[in-house]
Structure formats: structure tokens, C-alpha cells
Coordinates of C-alpha atoms in Angstrom, one line a residue:
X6 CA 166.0 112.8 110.8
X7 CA 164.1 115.0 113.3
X8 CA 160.2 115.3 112.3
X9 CA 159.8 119.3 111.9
X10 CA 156.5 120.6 113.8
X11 CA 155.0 123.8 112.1
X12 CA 153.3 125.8 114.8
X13 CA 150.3 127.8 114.7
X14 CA 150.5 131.9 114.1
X15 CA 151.2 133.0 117.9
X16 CA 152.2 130.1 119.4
X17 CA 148.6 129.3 119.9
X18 CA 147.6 126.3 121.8
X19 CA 151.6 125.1 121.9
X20 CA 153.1 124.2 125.3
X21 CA 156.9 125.3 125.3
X22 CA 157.8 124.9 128.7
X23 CA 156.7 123.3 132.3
X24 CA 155.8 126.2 135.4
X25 CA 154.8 125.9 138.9
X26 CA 154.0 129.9 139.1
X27 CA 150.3 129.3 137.7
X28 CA 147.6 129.0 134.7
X29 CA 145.2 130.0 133.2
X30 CA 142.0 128.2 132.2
X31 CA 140.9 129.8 129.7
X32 CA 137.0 128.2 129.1
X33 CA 136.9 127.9 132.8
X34 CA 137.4 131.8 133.1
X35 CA 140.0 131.0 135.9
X36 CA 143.3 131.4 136.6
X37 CA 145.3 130.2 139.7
X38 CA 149.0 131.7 141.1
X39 CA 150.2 128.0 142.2
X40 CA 147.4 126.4 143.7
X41 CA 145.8 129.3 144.8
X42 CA 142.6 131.0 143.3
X43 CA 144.2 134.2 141.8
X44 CA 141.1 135.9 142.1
X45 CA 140.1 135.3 145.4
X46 CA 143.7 135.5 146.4
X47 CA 144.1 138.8 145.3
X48 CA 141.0 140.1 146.9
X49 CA 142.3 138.3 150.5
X50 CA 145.5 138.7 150.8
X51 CA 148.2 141.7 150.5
X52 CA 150.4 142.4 147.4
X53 CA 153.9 141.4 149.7
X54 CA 152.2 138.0 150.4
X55 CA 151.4 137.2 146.9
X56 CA 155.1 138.2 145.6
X57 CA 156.5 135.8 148.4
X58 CA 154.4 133.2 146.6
X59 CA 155.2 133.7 143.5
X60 CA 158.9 134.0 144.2
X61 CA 159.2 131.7 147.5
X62 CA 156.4 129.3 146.9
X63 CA 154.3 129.4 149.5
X64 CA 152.1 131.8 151.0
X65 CA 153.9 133.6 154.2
X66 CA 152.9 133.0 157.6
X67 CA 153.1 136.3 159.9
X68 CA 156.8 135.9 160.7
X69 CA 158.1 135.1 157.3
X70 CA 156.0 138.7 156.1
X71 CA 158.0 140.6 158.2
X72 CA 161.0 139.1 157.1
X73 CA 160.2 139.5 153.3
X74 CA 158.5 143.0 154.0
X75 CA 161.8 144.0 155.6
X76 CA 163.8 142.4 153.1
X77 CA 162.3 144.4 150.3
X78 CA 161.8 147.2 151.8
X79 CA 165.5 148.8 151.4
X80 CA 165.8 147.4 148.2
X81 CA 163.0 150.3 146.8
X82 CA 165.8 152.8 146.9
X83 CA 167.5 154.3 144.0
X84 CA 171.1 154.3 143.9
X85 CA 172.6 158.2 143.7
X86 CA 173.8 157.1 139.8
X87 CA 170.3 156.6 139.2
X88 CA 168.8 159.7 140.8
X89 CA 170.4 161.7 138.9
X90 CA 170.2 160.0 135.5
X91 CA 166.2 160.4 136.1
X92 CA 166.1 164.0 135.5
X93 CA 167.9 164.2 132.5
X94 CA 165.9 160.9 131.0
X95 CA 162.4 162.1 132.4
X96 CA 162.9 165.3 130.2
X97 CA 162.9 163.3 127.3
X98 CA 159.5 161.6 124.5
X99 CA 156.5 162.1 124.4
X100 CA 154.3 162.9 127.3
X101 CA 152.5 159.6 128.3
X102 CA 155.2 157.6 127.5
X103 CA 157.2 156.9 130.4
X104 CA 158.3 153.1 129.6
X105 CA 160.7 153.9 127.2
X106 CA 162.6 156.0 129.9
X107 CA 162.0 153.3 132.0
X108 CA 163.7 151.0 129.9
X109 CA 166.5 153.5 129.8
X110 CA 167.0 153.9 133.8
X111 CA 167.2 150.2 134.2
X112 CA 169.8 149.4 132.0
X113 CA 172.1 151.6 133.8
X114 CA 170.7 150.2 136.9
X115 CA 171.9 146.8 135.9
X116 CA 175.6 148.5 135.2
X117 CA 175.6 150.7 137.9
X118 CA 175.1 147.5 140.3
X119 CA 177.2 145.4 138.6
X120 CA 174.2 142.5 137.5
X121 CA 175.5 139.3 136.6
X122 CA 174.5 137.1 134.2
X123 CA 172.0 134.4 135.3
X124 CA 173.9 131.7 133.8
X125 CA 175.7 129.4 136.1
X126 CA 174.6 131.7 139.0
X127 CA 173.1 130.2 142.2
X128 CA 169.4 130.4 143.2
X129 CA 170.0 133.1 145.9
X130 CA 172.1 134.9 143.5
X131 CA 168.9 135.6 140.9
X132 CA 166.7 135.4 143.8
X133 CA 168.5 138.6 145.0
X134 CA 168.4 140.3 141.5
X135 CA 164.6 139.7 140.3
X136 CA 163.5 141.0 144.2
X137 CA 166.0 144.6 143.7
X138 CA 164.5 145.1 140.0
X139 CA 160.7 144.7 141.0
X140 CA 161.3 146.6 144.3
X141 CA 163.0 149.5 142.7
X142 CA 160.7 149.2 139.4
X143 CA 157.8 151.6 141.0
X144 CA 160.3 153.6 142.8
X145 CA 162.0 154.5 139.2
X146 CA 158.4 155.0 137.5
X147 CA 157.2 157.4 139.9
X148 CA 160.4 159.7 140.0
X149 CA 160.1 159.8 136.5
X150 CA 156.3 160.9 136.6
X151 CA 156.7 163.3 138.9
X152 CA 159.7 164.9 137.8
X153 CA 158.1 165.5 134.2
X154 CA 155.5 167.1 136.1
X155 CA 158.0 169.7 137.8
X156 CA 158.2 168.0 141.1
X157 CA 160.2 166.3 143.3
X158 CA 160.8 162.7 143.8
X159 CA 158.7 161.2 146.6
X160 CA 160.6 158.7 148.7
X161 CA 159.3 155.3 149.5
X162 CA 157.9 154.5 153.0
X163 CA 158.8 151.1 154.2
X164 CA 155.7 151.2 157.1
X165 CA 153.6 151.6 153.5
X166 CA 152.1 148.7 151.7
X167 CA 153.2 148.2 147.8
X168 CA 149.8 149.8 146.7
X169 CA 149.7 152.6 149.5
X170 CA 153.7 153.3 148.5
X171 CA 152.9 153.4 144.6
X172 CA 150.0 156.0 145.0
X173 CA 152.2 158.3 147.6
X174 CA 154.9 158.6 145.3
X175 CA 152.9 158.9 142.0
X176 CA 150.3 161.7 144.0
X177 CA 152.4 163.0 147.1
X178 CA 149.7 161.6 149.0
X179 CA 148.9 159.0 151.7
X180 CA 146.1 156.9 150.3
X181 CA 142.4 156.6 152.0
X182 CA 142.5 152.7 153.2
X183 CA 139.4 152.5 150.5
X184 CA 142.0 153.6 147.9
X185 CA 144.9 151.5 148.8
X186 CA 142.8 148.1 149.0
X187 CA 141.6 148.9 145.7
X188 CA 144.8 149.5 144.4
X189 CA 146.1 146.7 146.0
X190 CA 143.5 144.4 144.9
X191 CA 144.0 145.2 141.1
X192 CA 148.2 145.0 141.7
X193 CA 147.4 141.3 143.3
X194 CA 144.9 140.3 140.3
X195 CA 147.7 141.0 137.5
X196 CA 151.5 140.2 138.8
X197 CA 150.9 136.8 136.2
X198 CA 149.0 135.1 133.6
X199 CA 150.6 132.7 131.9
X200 CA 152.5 132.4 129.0
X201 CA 151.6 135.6 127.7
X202 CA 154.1 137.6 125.4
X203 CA 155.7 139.7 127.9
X204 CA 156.3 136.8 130.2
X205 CA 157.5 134.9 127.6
X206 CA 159.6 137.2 126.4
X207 CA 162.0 137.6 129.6
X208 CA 161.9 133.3 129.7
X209 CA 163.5 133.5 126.4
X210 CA 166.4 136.6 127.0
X211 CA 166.8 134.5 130.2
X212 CA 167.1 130.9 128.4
X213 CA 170.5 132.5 126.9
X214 CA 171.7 133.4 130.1
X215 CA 171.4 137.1 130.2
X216 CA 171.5 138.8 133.2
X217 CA 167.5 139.7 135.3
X218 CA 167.8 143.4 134.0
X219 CA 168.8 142.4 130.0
X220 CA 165.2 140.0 130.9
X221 CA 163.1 142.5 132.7
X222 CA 164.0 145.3 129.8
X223 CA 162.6 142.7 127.2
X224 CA 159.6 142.1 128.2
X225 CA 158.7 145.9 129.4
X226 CA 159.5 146.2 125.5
X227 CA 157.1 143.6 124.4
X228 CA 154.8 144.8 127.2
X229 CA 154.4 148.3 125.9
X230 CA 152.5 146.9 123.1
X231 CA 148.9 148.3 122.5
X232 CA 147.7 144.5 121.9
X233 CA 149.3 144.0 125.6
X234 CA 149.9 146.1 128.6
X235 CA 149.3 149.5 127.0
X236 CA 145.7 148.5 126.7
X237 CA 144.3 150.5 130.4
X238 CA 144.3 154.0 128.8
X239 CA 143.2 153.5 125.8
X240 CA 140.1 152.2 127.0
X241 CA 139.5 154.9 128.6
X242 CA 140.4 156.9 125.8
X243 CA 137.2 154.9 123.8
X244 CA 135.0 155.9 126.7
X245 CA 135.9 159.6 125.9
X246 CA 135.6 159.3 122.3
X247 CA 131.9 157.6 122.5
X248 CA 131.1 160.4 125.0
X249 CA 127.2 159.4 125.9
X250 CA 125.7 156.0 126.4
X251 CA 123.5 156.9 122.9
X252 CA 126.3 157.0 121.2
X253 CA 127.7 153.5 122.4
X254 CA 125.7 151.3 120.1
X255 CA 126.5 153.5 116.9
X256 CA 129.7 153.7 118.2
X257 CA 130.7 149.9 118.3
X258 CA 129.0 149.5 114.4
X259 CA 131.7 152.5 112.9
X260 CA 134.7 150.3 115.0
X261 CA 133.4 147.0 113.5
X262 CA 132.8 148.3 110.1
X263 CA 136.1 150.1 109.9
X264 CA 137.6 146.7 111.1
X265 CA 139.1 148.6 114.3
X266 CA 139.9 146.6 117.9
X267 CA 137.5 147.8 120.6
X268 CA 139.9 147.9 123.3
X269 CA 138.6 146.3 126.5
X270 CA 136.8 143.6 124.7
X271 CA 138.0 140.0 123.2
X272 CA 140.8 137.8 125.1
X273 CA 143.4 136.0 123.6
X274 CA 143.1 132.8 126.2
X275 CA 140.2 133.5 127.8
X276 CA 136.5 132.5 126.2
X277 CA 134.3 133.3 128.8
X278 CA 134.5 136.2 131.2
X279 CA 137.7 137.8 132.2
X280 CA 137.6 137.0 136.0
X281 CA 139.9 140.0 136.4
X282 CA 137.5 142.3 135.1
X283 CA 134.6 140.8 137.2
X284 CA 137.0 141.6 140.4
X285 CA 137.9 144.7 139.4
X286 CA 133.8 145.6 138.0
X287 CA 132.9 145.0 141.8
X288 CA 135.9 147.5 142.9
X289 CA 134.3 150.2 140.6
X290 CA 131.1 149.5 141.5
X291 CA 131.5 149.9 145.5
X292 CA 133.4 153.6 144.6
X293 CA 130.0 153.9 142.2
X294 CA 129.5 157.6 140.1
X295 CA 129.3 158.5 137.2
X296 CA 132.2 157.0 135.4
X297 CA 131.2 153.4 136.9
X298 CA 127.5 154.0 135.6
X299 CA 128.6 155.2 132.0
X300 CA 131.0 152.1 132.1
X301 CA 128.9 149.5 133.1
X302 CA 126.1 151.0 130.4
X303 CA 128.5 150.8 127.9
X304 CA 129.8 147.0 128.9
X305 CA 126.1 145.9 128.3
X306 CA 125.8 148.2 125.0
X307 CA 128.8 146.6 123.6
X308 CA 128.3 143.1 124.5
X309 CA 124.5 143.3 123.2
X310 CA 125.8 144.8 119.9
X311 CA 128.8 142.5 119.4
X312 CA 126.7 139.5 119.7
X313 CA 124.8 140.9 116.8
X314 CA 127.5 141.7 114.9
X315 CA 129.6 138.8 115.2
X316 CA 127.2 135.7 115.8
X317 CA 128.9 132.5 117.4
X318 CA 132.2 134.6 118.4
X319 CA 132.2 135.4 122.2
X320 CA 133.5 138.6 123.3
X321 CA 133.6 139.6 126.9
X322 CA 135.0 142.1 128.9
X323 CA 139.1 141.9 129.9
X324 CA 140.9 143.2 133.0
X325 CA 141.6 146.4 131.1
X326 CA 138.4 147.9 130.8
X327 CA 137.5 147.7 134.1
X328 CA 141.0 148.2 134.8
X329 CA 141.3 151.5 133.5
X330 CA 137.6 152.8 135.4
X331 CA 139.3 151.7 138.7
X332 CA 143.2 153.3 138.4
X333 CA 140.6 156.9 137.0
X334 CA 138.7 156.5 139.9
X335 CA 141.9 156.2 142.6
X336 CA 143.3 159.4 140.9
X337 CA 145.9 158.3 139.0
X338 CA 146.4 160.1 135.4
X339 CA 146.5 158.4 132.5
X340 CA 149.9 158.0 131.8
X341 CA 150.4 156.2 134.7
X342 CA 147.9 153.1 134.1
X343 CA 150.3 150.9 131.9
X344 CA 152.9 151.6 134.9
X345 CA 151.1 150.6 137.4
X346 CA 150.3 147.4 135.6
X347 CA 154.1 146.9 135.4
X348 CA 154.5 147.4 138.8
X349 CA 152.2 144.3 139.0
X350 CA 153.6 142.3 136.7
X351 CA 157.5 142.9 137.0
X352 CA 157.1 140.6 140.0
X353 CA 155.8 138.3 138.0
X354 CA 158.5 138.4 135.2
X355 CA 160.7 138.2 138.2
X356 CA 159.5 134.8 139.4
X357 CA 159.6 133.3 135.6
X358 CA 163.2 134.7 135.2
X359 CA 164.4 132.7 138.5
X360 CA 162.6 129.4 137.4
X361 CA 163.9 130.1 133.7
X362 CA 167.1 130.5 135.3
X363 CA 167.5 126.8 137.1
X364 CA 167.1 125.2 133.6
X365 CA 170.0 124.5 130.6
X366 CA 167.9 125.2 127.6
X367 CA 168.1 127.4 125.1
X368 CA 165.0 128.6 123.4
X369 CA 165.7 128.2 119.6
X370 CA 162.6 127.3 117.6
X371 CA 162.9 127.3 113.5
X372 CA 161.5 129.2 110.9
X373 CA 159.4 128.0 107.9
X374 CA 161.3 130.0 104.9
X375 CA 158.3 131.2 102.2
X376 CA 160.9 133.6 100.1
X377 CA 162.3 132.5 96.7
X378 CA 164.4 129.0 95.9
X379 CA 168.2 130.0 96.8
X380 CA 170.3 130.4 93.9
X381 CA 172.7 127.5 94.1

């Protein structure tokens, strides 16, 4: 009889699968895309080069960038189907939520273009799929901003880098070069980390088989979660709501009392610094003003008083504090933070749907049942 193994709440600490796409080391506050230094990579080396990485294995030399460059860049198109779907969908929820519609444009993406399922499909084949959904991924989010603001759909520009594109077709506006390396830097730092519950998510929908889209619509549903990727904003949000750096300290004691999440603070891997957020902290503090100097006060004011408050429990920064100051500070609104991190990270789903994909497995763990006795 098979021994049963009764995992922790979360999956914490449990290995369910091998990856060559990277790590994270958590009490080493480090995390590596293959055997690259994520953090230094992203701060090196352009957003194209680190999706040919992830999705290729190996960093490009000069020729092989212009191939993928030139490969991808058709692929950010919308098909006619899907530009006139985004209208009708963009007039629709609430008015900072455009993942759900997102969600909805993709699915008929994947029918429109005919996706196959990834089972018994060939390398190239899914290879072709995860590079067309992350391509066209900003393309769709940014036609759907803009057109809930009133205005027209900004085409990509394939002479544009992936940051540079993103900001012209969210603002209507080239980028400063300042801008775009920013940008750029914080889209490099977050396309993976590990196993977390988005990434997961499309490994599992892609265990059965399913086709890339079916995946990619998974985990932008698991993604959306406040606990997760919708975490940028709300930040923010916190910064608004404490208003002046007197007010962080009291501030932080009414959220702990109440037993409410600071957002921006705590990791669920990492026990030391977020090395994310130290990257991105630099970012914010070479564009300097006021918002980086209320920030960085209120970092210091809320690590001092958290240490205080909960003795013998580390809890640093994360990438979405620091996250958030940076996107405010390169002009994009609000609603368009937890996008922007998906335009990041649906390359990374994309390279953990194609290595999913070469495997035979099913993911089908068991349940512990805690109801009743059955009736018998």
C-alpha cells in the first residue's frame, strides 16, 4: 500500500516538480533565471534577451537577438477578431480592473487562432504558442486601457524595446531613455520566481494537456489575487491613506492591531530582503522627489515599528512596494501596475508552460477528508 504524505497548508517547503528556468533562495535573498544572477541580469541586460533565456536557454548573442527581436516582433499584433472584441469588453467592470477583460480577450484569442492543445504537440509547436500569447499579452492590455479612457489603440513599434513599446501604447508617448531603462529594469526583475501560485497554476492546467491560452488564463486568474500580483497599487494606496511620515508609525500599530496585511511588507519565500525591491529602491532613488523620500521614510518607520511589534519575526520590504513608487514615478496610472507586472511575468508562465509541456504527468495530489464518517 502507498504511504500517504500529508502536506503542509500552501504547499510550503514541498518540492513537486524539477525546473531549469530558475530559484529562489530564499535566506540568501537571491534568486537566479538559470544560472544567471536575476538581479544583476535584469539591471544588464534588455527584456528580449532575458525572454530568449528563459524560453531558449541561453542568453543571445547579437545575431540570435535580432533573430528573436524580429521573430516576436509581428507576433504583438492583434488579429481584426480581436480588435474589435476589445471595444465592446473594455466597456465593461469596474474601472481598475482590466484583468478580467483580459482574461476574456484571450480566450477568444485562443479560438480565433485555432490553439491546440499542448498534449502530444512538438516543442516548436508550444514554443510558437507561449511566444504569440506573451507578445500579444501587452498589446491586448493597452488597447484595453486606452480605449476605456476614450482613446484609440496605439500600435506597437517593432524598432521599440518591450518596455519603451509598453509605455507608448499605455501613454501615446515615446519614453525618455531614463524611463524606458527603468521600466525595463523592473519588467527583467519579475518575468519568474519560482514556484509561486501563478506559475504554478498554468504547470498544472498544462500537466492535463490543455492548450497555452486555457494555461496562461489560469494563472492571470490566480495572479489577480491581492496576496499575489495585485499587490503594486495597493501599496500605493497605503501610502495615500497614511498621508505624512508622522502618521506612519501610528499608522502601522492600527494595521497590526486590527490584524490587517501591510502590503509591501512580509515575503512568503524570502527571509531576508527582497533583492527586487533593493533593485528597484535604487531605480526610485536615482528619479529622487518627493514620493521616493516619503517612501523611503516610511520603509524605515515600518520596519523600526514591526520589529517592535512582532519580536523574532523578520519583515522586509518586497518587490511591490518599491515596485509600485517606480511604475508612479514613470507615469503609469494605477490601474495599470498589476498589468504591467503581467507583461513581465506572462513570459515567464510561458517558459514553465513549454517545459511542463515535454513531460507525461498529471498533477493529481489527494485530499485529507475532515467532514463527517459516510453513511454506509
Amino acid at each position: 500500500m502507498t504511504e500517504t504524505l500529508i502536506a503542509p497548508p500552501g504547499l510550503k517547503g514541498v518540492v513537486v516538480a524539477d525546473t531549469e528556468i530558475g530559484e529562489v533562495r530564499g535566506a540568501e535573498g537571491f534568486f537566479h533565471y538559470r544560472e544567471h544572477d536575476a538581479a544583476r541580469l535584469a539591471g544588464e541586460r534588455g527584456f528580449e534577451e532575458i525572454w530568449h533565456l528563459l524560453v531558449d536557454g541561453h542568453l543571445p548573442d547579437p545575431a540570435e537577438l535580432d533573430a528573436f527581436t524580429a521573430e516576436v516582433a509581428p507576433l504583438r499584433a492583434l488579429p481584426p477578431e480581436l480588435a474589435e472584441l476589445v471595444p465592446v469588453v473594455a466597456g465593461s467592470g469596474q474601472e481598475r480592473d482590466l484583468m478580467p477583460r483580459l482574461r476574456t480577450c484571450l480566450s477568444q484569442l485562443g479560438a480565433v487562432e485555432g490553439f491546440a492543445p499542448v498534449w502530444g504537440a512538438d516543442r516548436a509547436s508550444v514554443r510558437a504558442d507561449v511566444l504569440r500569447v506573451a507578445a500579444v499579452v501587452p498589446t491586448l492590455l493597452a488597447a484595453l486601457h486606452r480605449t476605456r479612457q476614450g482613446l484609440d489603440p496605439v500600435a506597437p513599434d517593432p524598432g521599440l524595446s518591450a518596455g519603451a513599446n509598453w509605455l507608448r501604447m499605455v501613454t501615446g508617448e515615446t519614453p525618455t531613455a531614463e524611463v524606458e531603462r527603468a521600466i525595463g529594469t523592473y519588467l527583467g526583475l519579475t518575468v519568474d520566481h519560482g514556484f509561486n501560485a501563478s506559475t504554478f497554476t498554468a504547470r498544472v492546467i498544462t500537466s492535463t494537456g490543455a492548450d497555452v491560452v486555457a494555461a496562461v488564463c489560469g494563472a492571470i486568474g490566480s495572479f489577480t489575487g491581492p496576496l499575489h500580483g495585485g499587490a503594486p497599487d495597493r501599496a500605493l494606496d497605503a501610502l495615500d491613506e497614511i498621508g505624512t511620515p508622522d502618521r506612519v508609525e501610528p499608522w502601522v500599530r492600527e494595521q497590526v492591531a486590527a490584524g490587517r496585511r501591510i502590503m509591501g511588507f512580509g515575503h512568503g519565500v524570502y527571509t531576508t530582503e527582497d533583492p527586487r525591491a533593493r533593485v528597484l529602491r535604487g531605480i526610485a532613488a536615482e528619479r529622487g522627489g518627493e514620493l521616493y523620500e516619503f517612501a523611503a521614510a516610511t520603509e524605515r518607520t515600518v520596519l523600526a515599528t514591526l520589529a517592535e511589534l512582532k519580536p523574532g519575526r523578520r519583515l522586509d520590504v518586497n518587490v511591490e512596494f518599491w515596485a509600485g513608487v517606480v511604475m508612479e514615478q514613470c507615469g503609469l496610472p494605477r490601474s495599470m501596475f498589476t498589468p504591467t507586472f503581467t507583461c513581465a511575468r506572462v513570459v515567464g508562465w510561458g517558459a514553465h508552460i513549454l517545459e511542463q509541456a515535454a513531460g507525461t504527468k498529471i498533477y493529481r495530489p489527494l485530499a485529507r477528508y475532515t467532514g463527517p464518517e459516510p453513511r454506509r
